[in-house]
Amino acid sequence: MNAHDPLDIQAYRDGELPPDRARQLEATFDATMKARLAAEDRLEQRIVSRIKAESSPCPDSLWRDIGLRIEGRRARRFSRRFVSYMPIAAGILIACGLFLWQFYPGQARAVEIPVDFTQDISQFRQSVSFAGDLPAIQQRLRQEGYDVRIGDIAVCNQKHAHYVELIGADPVEIDGKTYPCIRLSFTCCGAPVVTYVIKGAEARASMRFSPTPADVNRVVQDRDGYRIVILSPHPLEAVESLFTAE
Amino acid sequence: MLDDDFLRQVEQHRHEFFAFVQRTVWDESHAEDVFSAAILSAYEKRHRFCANTNFRAWIYKFLLNKCYSVNRRQAHVSLAPDEALAIADTQAHVVPDVLEDPDAFMEYCDDKVVTALGHLRIEERACFLLRSLGGYSYQEIATITEIPKPTVMTHLARGRAKLRQKLHHYACENGYVPRTAVDDAKGAIDERS
C-alpha cells in the first residue's frame, strides 16, 4: 500500500487520472486498499455534508443590499458619464460648427464682391488686367477652365441697337485669395458693364455682390454649372444675350 | 455582460458562493462584508469576463482574493499552524482506525468539522473547498487560485490529511477510543487471563 504515490492515489480518488493510468493503478489495488479508498470517500462525504450543513445560506437582506448598491453605482456611473462626456459633446458641436462654417456652401462663408460703378469709363478700362479682343478673351476663358461661350458681339449690337465692346477679363481675387469666378468687363453704349462668371455650385452659393445700388441693373443666368451675374447702371439686354454654355 | 445577466448568474449560485466565503475567512463575522465586496468588485469588472468561459469560476477568483486580503489583515486570529507537511507524511496523517468505520468515527467529531477546517492554511482550505463544495477539477482550481496544478494537488493532500488528524484529535477528546488502544487493552486482558 505504501508503494503508491499519495498524490497518485488522491488523483485517482478525485477522478483526475487519465483512464489508462487509472486502470493501471487500479490493477495494483488489493482488497484492503479498495476498502480503504471507499472509507476515505465516505469520510470525506460526511465532512462535506457537515460543512454544507453548517454553512448558512446567503441572507436575502444581504443580497437585496448588494442589488441596491449595484443600482446606486449604475446611477452614479450614468451621471458621471454624462458629465464626463459633456466637454467631448461640446467639442464635437464646436468642431461641427467650424466645419460647416468653413466648408458648407451656404450662408456660412459668403464672399462679398464689391460693386463699384462710381469710377469713370477711362478708370474702368484701366482697371482691367487682361485686355484683349473677343478671341483672346475667349481663349483666356478656356485656359482658366471656363467653358462659357461669348456670342458674336456685332450681331448682338445690331439686334439690340446697343454698342457693346469687350474690354478684358480678370480672375476674382479678394484679400489674396483667388475664387472660382472670373470678371468680364464690357462697355455698352459707353457705360460700364461687369459680368461675373462663377463656376461650381459651392462658389455660386457663396458669392455675394454688394452693395448693389438701386440704380444698378442686375441679371442672373444659370447655365450648365455656371452662374453669370451681369451688373450695370445701363440696360443689360445686349450683354445678357451674349452668353451660352459650350 | 449586461448588468441583469450578471445579477441573475450570481443569484443562481449565491448560496454556494456565500458558503465558500464563510468557510474561507478566518473570522466568520466578516463573511457578509467580504461577499459584498467581492461581488461588487466583480460587477465593476464584468466587462472583462469572457463569454463562453466559466462564470462561477470567474466569481470564485474575486471571492478568494477578497478572502485572502481580509485574512491577511486578520493574520493574528488564524488557527492554522504554520506547519509544512511533507507529502509523504500525508499518508501518516491518515489515522487507520478512522477509516475502519468512518460513520462511527464521525459521530464523535461531527460538530468539530468547521473548527478543524479552521486549522488549515488558507490555500489548503481554498483548494479543499473548491474541490469538495465547488466540484472543480485540479486545473480549474489552479486557474481560480492562480497557483500551479501540482501545488493545488499538494495543498489538497495536506489539507485533507490535516483535517483528518484534527478530527481524530477532537474525536478522542469526545471519548472516541482508537482501535489501536482497544487492541492494546484486549491484548493486556488476554495476557492477564
PDB file of C-alpha atoms in Angstrom, chain A:
ATOM      1  CA  MET A   1       0.000   0.000   0.000  1.00  0.00           C
ATOM      2  CA  ASN A   2       2.836   2.331   0.852  1.00  0.00           C
ATOM      3  CA  ALA A   3       4.290   1.775  -2.583  1.00  0.00           C
ATOM      4  CA  HIS A   4       1.612   4.037  -4.028  1.00  0.00           C
ATOM      5  CA  ASP A   5       2.328   7.714  -4.553  1.00  0.00           C
ATOM      6  CA  PRO A   6      -0.063   9.628  -2.275  1.00  0.00           C
ATOM      7  CA  LEU A   7      -0.721  12.224  -4.964  1.00  0.00           C
ATOM      8  CA  ASP A   8      -1.496   9.464  -7.454  1.00  0.00           C
ATOM      9  CA  ILE A   9      -3.968   7.919  -5.038  1.00  0.00           C
ATOM     10  CA  GLN A  10      -5.565  11.287  -4.451  1.00  0.00           C
ATOM     11  CA  ALA A  11      -5.813  11.971  -8.179  1.00  0.00           C
ATOM     12  CA  TYR A  12      -7.350   8.512  -8.641  1.00  0.00           C
ATOM     13  CA  ARG A  13      -9.962   9.212  -5.974  1.00  0.00           C
ATOM     14  CA  ASP A  14     -10.750  12.594  -7.481  1.00  0.00           C
ATOM     15  CA  GLY A  15     -11.115  11.093 -10.955  1.00  0.00           C
ATOM     16  CA  GLU A  16      -8.229  13.194 -12.233  1.00  0.00           C
ATOM     17  CA  LEU A  17      -6.074  10.421 -13.640  1.00  0.00           C
ATOM     18  CA  PRO A  18      -6.174   9.628 -17.341  1.00  0.00           C
ATOM     19  CA  PRO A  19      -8.275   6.447 -17.862  1.00  0.00           C
ATOM     20  CA  ASP A  20      -5.254   4.315 -18.809  1.00  0.00           C
ATOM     21  CA  ARG A  21      -3.294   5.394 -15.785  1.00  0.00           C
ATOM     22  CA  ALA A  22      -6.338   4.913 -13.536  1.00  0.00           C
ATOM     23  CA  ARG A  23      -6.849   1.339 -14.797  1.00  0.00           C
ATOM     24  CA  GLN A  24      -3.151   0.608 -14.379  1.00  0.00           C
ATOM     25  CA  LEU A  25      -3.214   1.864 -10.802  1.00  0.00           C
ATOM     26  CA  GLU A  26      -6.473   0.082 -10.008  1.00  0.00           C
ATOM     27  CA  ALA A  27      -4.897  -3.224 -11.061  1.00  0.00           C
ATOM     28  CA  THR A  28      -2.415  -2.885  -8.206  1.00  0.00           C
ATOM     29  CA  PHE A  29      -5.073  -2.393  -5.518  1.00  0.00           C
ATOM     30  CA  ASP A  30      -5.740  -5.250  -3.150  1.00  0.00           C
ATOM     31  CA  ALA A  31      -8.978  -5.670  -1.201  1.00  0.00           C
ATOM     32  CA  THR A  32      -7.623  -3.721   1.776  1.00  0.00           C
ATOM     33  CA  MET A  33      -6.679  -0.806  -0.419  1.00  0.00           C
ATOM     34  CA  LYS A  34     -10.074  -0.792  -2.093  1.00  0.00           C
ATOM     35  CA  ALA A  35     -11.826  -0.847   1.279  1.00  0.00           C
ATOM     36  CA  ARG A  36      -9.609   1.965   2.472  1.00  0.00           C
ATOM     37  CA  LEU A  37     -10.360   4.122  -0.571  1.00  0.00           C
ATOM     38  CA  ALA A  38     -14.091   3.529  -0.136  1.00  0.00           C
ATOM     39  CA  ALA A  39     -13.792   4.513   3.530  1.00  0.00           C
ATOM     40  CA  GLU A  40     -11.862   7.658   2.613  1.00  0.00           C
ATOM     41  CA  ASP A  41     -14.609   8.616   0.180  1.00  0.00           C
ATOM     42  CA  ARG A  42     -17.241   8.018   2.825  1.00  0.00           C
ATOM     43  CA  LEU A  43     -15.340  10.056   5.387  1.00  0.00           C
ATOM     44  CA  GLU A  44     -14.958  12.980   3.009  1.00  0.00           C
ATOM     45  CA  GLN A  45     -18.616  12.733   2.100  1.00  0.00           C
ATOM     46  CA  ARG A  46     -19.511  13.089   5.782  1.00  0.00           C
ATOM     47  CA  ILE A  47     -17.113  16.002   6.222  1.00  0.00           C
ATOM     48  CA  VAL A  48     -18.516  17.857   3.215  1.00  0.00           C
ATOM     49  CA  SER A  49     -22.108  17.237   4.341  1.00  0.00           C
ATOM     50  CA  ARG A  50     -21.267  18.684   7.692  1.00  0.00           C
ATOM     51  CA  ILE A  51     -19.592  21.756   6.147  1.00  0.00           C
ATOM     52  CA  LYS A  52     -22.662  22.297   3.983  1.00  0.00           C
ATOM     53  CA  ALA A  53     -24.987  21.872   6.912  1.00  0.00           C
ATOM     54  CA  GLU A  54     -23.064  24.398   8.968  1.00  0.00           C
ATOM     55  CA  SER A  55     -22.926  26.996   6.217  1.00  0.00           C
ATOM     56  CA  SER A  56     -25.788  29.417   6.316  1.00  0.00           C
ATOM     57  CA  PRO A  57     -27.415  30.484   3.068  1.00  0.00           C
ATOM     58  CA  CYS A  58     -26.684  33.943   1.692  1.00  0.00           C
ATOM     59  CA  PRO A  59     -29.127  36.168   3.620  1.00  0.00           C
ATOM     60  CA  ASP A  60     -31.829  37.754   1.468  1.00  0.00           C
ATOM     61  CA  SER A  61     -31.208  41.108   3.135  1.00  0.00           C
ATOM     62  CA  LEU A  62     -27.550  40.931   2.082  1.00  0.00           C
ATOM     63  CA  TRP A  63     -28.498  40.081  -1.467  1.00  0.00           C
ATOM     64  CA  ARG A  64     -31.013  42.949  -1.577  1.00  0.00           C
ATOM     65  CA  ASP A  65     -28.353  45.310  -0.241  1.00  0.00           C
ATOM     66  CA  ILE A  66     -25.918  44.227  -2.969  1.00  0.00           C
ATOM     67  CA  GLY A  67     -28.653  44.785  -5.558  1.00  0.00           C
ATOM     68  CA  LEU A  68     -29.267  48.306  -4.230  1.00  0.00           C
ATOM     69  CA  ARG A  69     -25.575  49.130  -4.215  1.00  0.00           C
ATOM     70  CA  ILE A  70     -25.260  47.956  -7.799  1.00  0.00           C
ATOM     71  CA  GLU A  71     -28.268  50.129  -8.721  1.00  0.00           C
ATOM     72  CA  GLY A  72     -26.604  53.072  -6.979  1.00  0.00           C
ATOM     73  CA  ARG A  73     -23.346  52.501  -8.842  1.00  0.00           C
ATOM     74  CA  ARG A  74     -25.243  52.215 -12.103  1.00  0.00           C
ATOM     75  CA  ALA A  75     -26.946  55.570 -11.487  1.00  0.00           C
ATOM     76  CA  ARG A  76     -23.692  57.232 -10.391  1.00  0.00           C
ATOM     77  CA  ARG A  77     -21.892  55.841 -13.413  1.00  0.00           C
ATOM     78  CA  PHE A  78     -24.568  57.202 -15.704  1.00  0.00           C
ATOM     79  CA  SER A  79     -24.354  60.696 -14.210  1.00  0.00           C
ATOM     80  CA  ARG A  80     -20.539  60.553 -14.163  1.00  0.00           C
ATOM     81  CA  ARG A  81     -20.513  59.526 -17.787  1.00  0.00           C
ATOM     82  CA  PHE A  82     -22.995  62.227 -18.654  1.00  0.00           C
ATOM     83  CA  VAL A  83     -20.812  64.880 -17.019  1.00  0.00           C
ATOM     84  CA  SER A  84     -17.564  63.468 -18.398  1.00  0.00           C
ATOM     85  CA  TYR A  85     -18.958  63.321 -21.924  1.00  0.00           C
ATOM     86  CA  MET A  86     -20.191  66.913 -21.846  1.00  0.00           C
ATOM     87  CA  PRO A  87     -16.850  68.502 -22.789  1.00  0.00           C
ATOM     88  CA  ILE A  88     -16.499  65.923 -25.568  1.00  0.00           C
ATOM     89  CA  ALA A  89     -20.019  66.677 -26.803  1.00  0.00           C
ATOM     90  CA  ALA A  90     -19.314  70.399 -26.657  1.00  0.00           C
ATOM     91  CA  GLY A  91     -16.076  69.842 -28.570  1.00  0.00           C
ATOM     92  CA  ILE A  92     -17.899  67.852 -31.241  1.00  0.00           C
ATOM     93  CA  LEU A  93     -20.539  70.554 -31.574  1.00  0.00           C
ATOM     94  CA  ILE A  94     -17.903  73.266 -31.935  1.00  0.00           C
ATOM     95  CA  ALA A  95     -15.984  71.165 -34.466  1.00  0.00           C
ATOM     96  CA  CYS A  96     -19.184  70.574 -36.472  1.00  0.00           C
ATOM     97  CA  GLY A  97     -19.952  74.282 -36.362  1.00  0.00           C
ATOM     98  CA  LEU A  98     -16.470  75.169 -37.553  1.00  0.00           C
ATOM     99  CA  PHE A  99     -16.675  72.550 -40.275  1.00  0.00           C
ATOM    100  CA  LEU A 100     -19.993  73.889 -41.515  1.00  0.00           C
ATOM    101  CA  TRP A 101     -18.741  77.431 -41.317  1.00  0.00           C
ATOM    102  CA  GLN A 102     -15.650  76.541 -43.327  1.00  0.00           C
ATOM    103  CA  PHE A 103     -16.997  74.111 -45.877  1.00  0.00           C
ATOM    104  CA  TYR A 104     -20.766  74.229 -46.077  1.00  0.00           C
ATOM    105  CA  PRO A 105     -21.747  76.011 -49.287  1.00  0.00           C
ATOM    106  CA  GLY A 106     -24.395  78.087 -47.646  1.00  0.00           C
ATOM    107  CA  GLN A 107     -24.608  81.241 -45.667  1.00  0.00           C
ATOM    108  CA  ALA A 108     -21.667  80.177 -43.535  1.00  0.00           C
ATOM    109  CA  ARG A 109     -18.994  81.880 -45.629  1.00  0.00           C
ATOM    110  CA  ALA A 110     -20.327  84.411 -48.099  1.00  0.00           C
ATOM    111  CA  VAL A 111     -17.808  86.098 -50.345  1.00  0.00           C
ATOM    112  CA  GLU A 112     -18.550  89.763 -50.692  1.00  0.00           C
ATOM    113  CA  ILE A 113     -17.568  91.150 -54.108  1.00  0.00           C
ATOM    114  CA  PRO A 114     -17.694  94.923 -54.069  1.00  0.00           C
ATOM    115  CA  VAL A 115     -19.665  96.510 -56.881  1.00  0.00           C
ATOM    116  CA  ASP A 116     -18.487  99.971 -57.812  1.00  0.00           C
ATOM    117  CA  PHE A 117     -19.763 101.989 -60.716  1.00  0.00           C
ATOM    118  CA  THR A 118     -18.587 105.349 -59.420  1.00  0.00           C
ATOM    119  CA  GLN A 119     -15.344 105.406 -61.410  1.00  0.00           C
ATOM    120  CA  ASP A 120     -15.316 106.984 -64.853  1.00  0.00           C
ATOM    121  CA  ILE A 121     -15.015 104.907 -68.015  1.00  0.00           C
ATOM    122  CA  SER A 122     -11.277 105.532 -68.520  1.00  0.00           C
ATOM    123  CA  GLN A 123     -10.546 104.335 -64.959  1.00  0.00           C
ATOM    124  CA  PHE A 124     -12.821 101.373 -65.629  1.00  0.00           C
ATOM    125  CA  ARG A 125     -10.804 100.433 -68.725  1.00  0.00           C
ATOM    126  CA  GLN A 126      -7.522 100.783 -66.850  1.00  0.00           C
ATOM    127  CA  SER A 127      -8.692  98.537 -64.034  1.00  0.00           C
ATOM    128  CA  VAL A 128      -8.761  95.529 -66.391  1.00  0.00           C
ATOM    129  CA  SER A 129      -5.651  93.391 -66.046  1.00  0.00           C
ATOM    130  CA  PHE A 130      -6.067  91.222 -69.148  1.00  0.00           C
ATOM    131  CA  ALA A 131      -7.326  93.272 -72.062  1.00  0.00           C
ATOM    132  CA  GLY A 132      -7.997  91.817 -75.478  1.00  0.00           C
ATOM    133  CA  ASP A 133     -10.447  91.217 -78.277  1.00  0.00           C
ATOM    134  CA  LEU A 134     -13.107  88.521 -78.287  1.00  0.00           C
ATOM    135  CA  PRO A 135     -10.891  85.589 -79.488  1.00  0.00           C
ATOM    136  CA  ALA A 136      -8.209  86.471 -76.933  1.00  0.00           C
ATOM    137  CA  ILE A 137     -10.723  86.726 -74.114  1.00  0.00           C
ATOM    138  CA  GLN A 138     -12.477  83.549 -75.216  1.00  0.00           C
ATOM    139  CA  GLN A 139      -9.128  81.716 -75.207  1.00  0.00           C
ATOM    140  CA  ARG A 140      -8.330  83.116 -71.782  1.00  0.00           C
ATOM    141  CA  LEU A 141     -11.657  81.836 -70.515  1.00  0.00           C
ATOM    142  CA  ARG A 142     -10.867  78.353 -71.844  1.00  0.00           C
ATOM    143  CA  GLN A 143      -7.386  78.439 -70.330  1.00  0.00           C
ATOM    144  CA  GLU A 144      -8.903  79.270 -66.968  1.00  0.00           C
ATOM    145  CA  GLY A 145     -11.255  76.297 -67.348  1.00  0.00           C
ATOM    146  CA  TYR A 146     -14.456  78.206 -68.105  1.00  0.00           C
ATOM    147  CA  ASP A 147     -16.470  76.557 -70.864  1.00  0.00           C
ATOM    148  CA  VAL A 148     -18.618  79.582 -71.493  1.00  0.00           C
ATOM    149  CA  ARG A 149     -19.006  80.945 -74.996  1.00  0.00           C
ATOM    150  CA  ILE A 150     -19.331  84.628 -75.686  1.00  0.00           C
ATOM    151  CA  GLY A 151     -21.514  85.197 -78.736  1.00  0.00           C
ATOM    152  CA  ASP A 152     -20.987  87.421 -81.764  1.00  0.00           C
ATOM    153  CA  ILE A 153     -20.911  90.968 -80.401  1.00  0.00           C
ATOM    154  CA  ALA A 154     -21.572  92.608 -83.770  1.00  0.00           C
ATOM    155  CA  VAL A 155     -24.727  90.555 -84.299  1.00  0.00           C
ATOM    156  CA  CYS A 156     -25.801  91.360 -80.796  1.00  0.00           C
ATOM    157  CA  ASN A 157     -25.207  95.075 -81.290  1.00  0.00           C
ATOM    158  CA  GLN A 158     -27.277  95.024 -84.427  1.00  0.00           C
ATOM    159  CA  LYS A 159     -30.075  93.038 -82.827  1.00  0.00           C
ATOM    160  CA  HIS A 160     -30.377  95.169 -79.723  1.00  0.00           C
ATOM    161  CA  ALA A 161     -29.314  98.519 -81.133  1.00  0.00           C
ATOM    162  CA  HIS A 162     -26.609  98.858 -78.498  1.00  0.00           C
ATOM    163  CA  TYR A 163     -22.886  99.226 -78.892  1.00  0.00           C
ATOM    164  CA  VAL A 164     -21.149  96.571 -76.830  1.00  0.00           C
ATOM    165  CA  GLU A 165     -17.399  96.398 -76.534  1.00  0.00           C
ATOM    166  CA  LEU A 166     -15.495  93.638 -74.710  1.00  0.00           C
ATOM    167  CA  ILE A 167     -12.588  95.064 -72.730  1.00  0.00           C
ATOM    168  CA  GLY A 168     -10.971  92.277 -70.736  1.00  0.00           C
ATOM    169  CA  ALA A 169     -11.072  89.518 -68.193  1.00  0.00           C
ATOM    170  CA  ASP A 170      -9.838  89.347 -64.615  1.00  0.00           C
ATOM    171  CA  PRO A 171      -9.826  86.485 -62.153  1.00  0.00           C
ATOM    172  CA  VAL A 172     -11.621  87.470 -58.974  1.00  0.00           C
ATOM    173  CA  GLU A 173      -9.129  87.830 -56.162  1.00  0.00           C
ATOM    174  CA  ILE A 174     -10.070  89.121 -52.726  1.00  0.00           C
ATOM    175  CA  ASP A 175      -7.560  89.507 -49.897  1.00  0.00           C
ATOM    176  CA  GLY A 176      -5.006  87.471 -51.843  1.00  0.00           C
ATOM    177  CA  LYS A 177      -7.351  84.546 -52.397  1.00  0.00           C
ATOM    178  CA  THR A 178      -8.469  83.612 -55.905  1.00  0.00           C
ATOM    179  CA  TYR A 179     -12.064  82.467 -56.233  1.00  0.00           C
ATOM    180  CA  PRO A 180     -13.592  80.275 -58.961  1.00  0.00           C
ATOM    181  CA  CYS A 181     -15.005  83.355 -60.605  1.00  0.00           C
ATOM    182  CA  ILE A 182     -13.873  85.482 -63.498  1.00  0.00           C
ATOM    183  CA  ARG A 183     -14.901  89.034 -64.234  1.00  0.00           C
ATOM    184  CA  LEU A 184     -15.539  90.092 -67.824  1.00  0.00           C
ATOM    185  CA  SER A 185     -15.567  93.842 -68.415  1.00  0.00           C
ATOM    186  CA  PHE A 186     -17.673  95.332 -71.174  1.00  0.00           C
ATOM    187  CA  THR A 187     -18.850  98.747 -72.137  1.00  0.00           C
ATOM    188  CA  CYS A 188     -22.301  99.141 -73.584  1.00  0.00           C
ATOM    189  CA  CYS A 189     -23.057 102.429 -75.238  1.00  0.00           C
ATOM    190  CA  GLY A 190     -20.097 103.865 -73.300  1.00  0.00           C
ATOM    191  CA  ALA A 191     -21.369 102.678 -69.889  1.00  0.00           C
ATOM    192  CA  PRO A 192     -19.502 100.046 -67.830  1.00  0.00           C
ATOM    193  CA  VAL A 193     -20.978  96.552 -67.641  1.00  0.00           C
ATOM    194  CA  VAL A 194     -19.363  93.900 -65.438  1.00  0.00           C
ATOM    195  CA  THR A 195     -20.099  90.233 -65.819  1.00  0.00           C
ATOM    196  CA  TYR A 196     -19.093  87.677 -63.250  1.00  0.00           C
ATOM    197  CA  VAL A 197     -18.854  84.077 -64.453  1.00  0.00           C
ATOM    198  CA  ILE A 198     -18.959  81.850 -61.382  1.00  0.00           C
ATOM    199  CA  LYS A 199     -18.022  78.176 -61.620  1.00  0.00           C
ATOM    200  CA  GLY A 200     -19.375  75.396 -59.392  1.00  0.00           C
ATOM    201  CA  ALA A 201     -22.354  75.094 -57.049  1.00  0.00           C
ATOM    202  CA  GLU A 202     -20.308  75.919 -53.949  1.00  0.00           C
ATOM    203  CA  ALA A 203     -18.998  79.208 -55.296  1.00  0.00           C
ATOM    204  CA  ARG A 204     -22.397  80.053 -56.758  1.00  0.00           C
ATOM    205  CA  ALA A 205     -23.996  79.723 -53.387  1.00  0.00           C
ATOM    206  CA  SER A 206     -21.379  81.737 -51.559  1.00  0.00           C
ATOM    207  CA  MET A 207     -20.753  84.680 -53.914  1.00  0.00           C
ATOM    208  CA  ARG A 208     -22.444  87.914 -52.906  1.00  0.00           C
ATOM    209  CA  PHE A 209     -22.332  91.198 -54.810  1.00  0.00           C
ATOM    210  CA  SER A 210     -22.774  94.076 -52.508  1.00  0.00           C
ATOM    211  CA  PRO A 211     -23.831  96.619 -52.097  1.00  0.00           C
ATOM    212  CA  THR A 212     -25.868  96.607 -55.263  1.00  0.00           C
ATOM    213  CA  PRO A 213     -27.106 100.162 -55.578  1.00  0.00           C
ATOM    214  CA  ALA A 214     -30.744 100.667 -56.500  1.00  0.00           C
ATOM    215  CA  ASP A 215     -29.817 102.219 -59.865  1.00  0.00           C
ATOM    216  CA  VAL A 216     -27.696  99.209 -60.912  1.00  0.00           C
ATOM    217  CA  ASN A 217     -29.393  96.625 -63.104  1.00  0.00           C
ATOM    218  CA  ARG A 218     -28.730  93.031 -62.350  1.00  0.00           C
ATOM    219  CA  VAL A 219     -29.361  89.863 -64.328  1.00  0.00           C
ATOM    220  CA  VAL A 220     -28.501  86.385 -63.113  1.00  0.00           C
ATOM    221  CA  GLN A 221     -28.256  83.458 -65.524  1.00  0.00           C
ATOM    222  CA  ASP A 222     -27.576  79.856 -64.513  1.00  0.00           C
ATOM    223  CA  ARG A 223     -26.132  77.808 -67.350  1.00  0.00           C
ATOM    224  CA  ASP A 224     -24.755  74.251 -67.027  1.00  0.00           C
ATOM    225  CA  GLY A 225     -22.876  74.644 -63.771  1.00  0.00           C
ATOM    226  CA  TYR A 226     -22.075  78.336 -64.250  1.00  0.00           C
ATOM    227  CA  ARG A 227     -23.761  81.370 -62.813  1.00  0.00           C
ATOM    228  CA  ILE A 228     -23.408  84.538 -64.855  1.00  0.00           C
ATOM    229  CA  VAL A 229     -24.167  87.721 -62.974  1.00  0.00           C
ATOM    230  CA  ILE A 230     -24.377  90.858 -65.111  1.00  0.00           C
ATOM    231  CA  LEU A 231     -24.378  94.243 -63.429  1.00  0.00           C
ATOM    232  CA  SER A 232     -24.543  97.747 -64.821  1.00  0.00           C
ATOM    233  CA  PRO A 233     -26.416 101.013 -64.415  1.00  0.00           C
ATOM    234  CA  HIS A 234     -27.001 100.659 -68.192  1.00  0.00           C
ATOM    235  CA  PRO A 235     -29.720  98.363 -69.690  1.00  0.00           C
ATOM    236  CA  LEU A 236     -28.371  94.820 -69.905  1.00  0.00           C
ATOM    237  CA  GLU A 237     -30.282  93.088 -72.706  1.00  0.00           C
ATOM    238  CA  ALA A 238     -27.417  93.299 -75.213  1.00  0.00           C
ATOM    239  CA  VAL A 239     -24.768  91.820 -72.878  1.00  0.00           C
ATOM    240  CA  GLU A 240     -27.075  89.238 -71.314  1.00  0.00           C
ATOM    241  CA  SER A 241     -27.866  87.734 -74.711  1.00  0.00           C
ATOM    242  CA  LEU A 242     -24.159  87.157 -75.433  1.00  0.00           C
ATOM    243  CA  PHE A 243     -23.632  84.131 -73.199  1.00  0.00           C
ATOM    244  CA  THR A 244     -24.157  80.492 -73.939  1.00  0.00           C
ATOM    245  CA  ALA A 245     -22.615  77.497 -72.202  1.00  0.00           C
ATOM    246  CA  GLU A 246     -20.380  75.423 -74.514  1.00  0.00           C
TER     247      GLU A 246
END
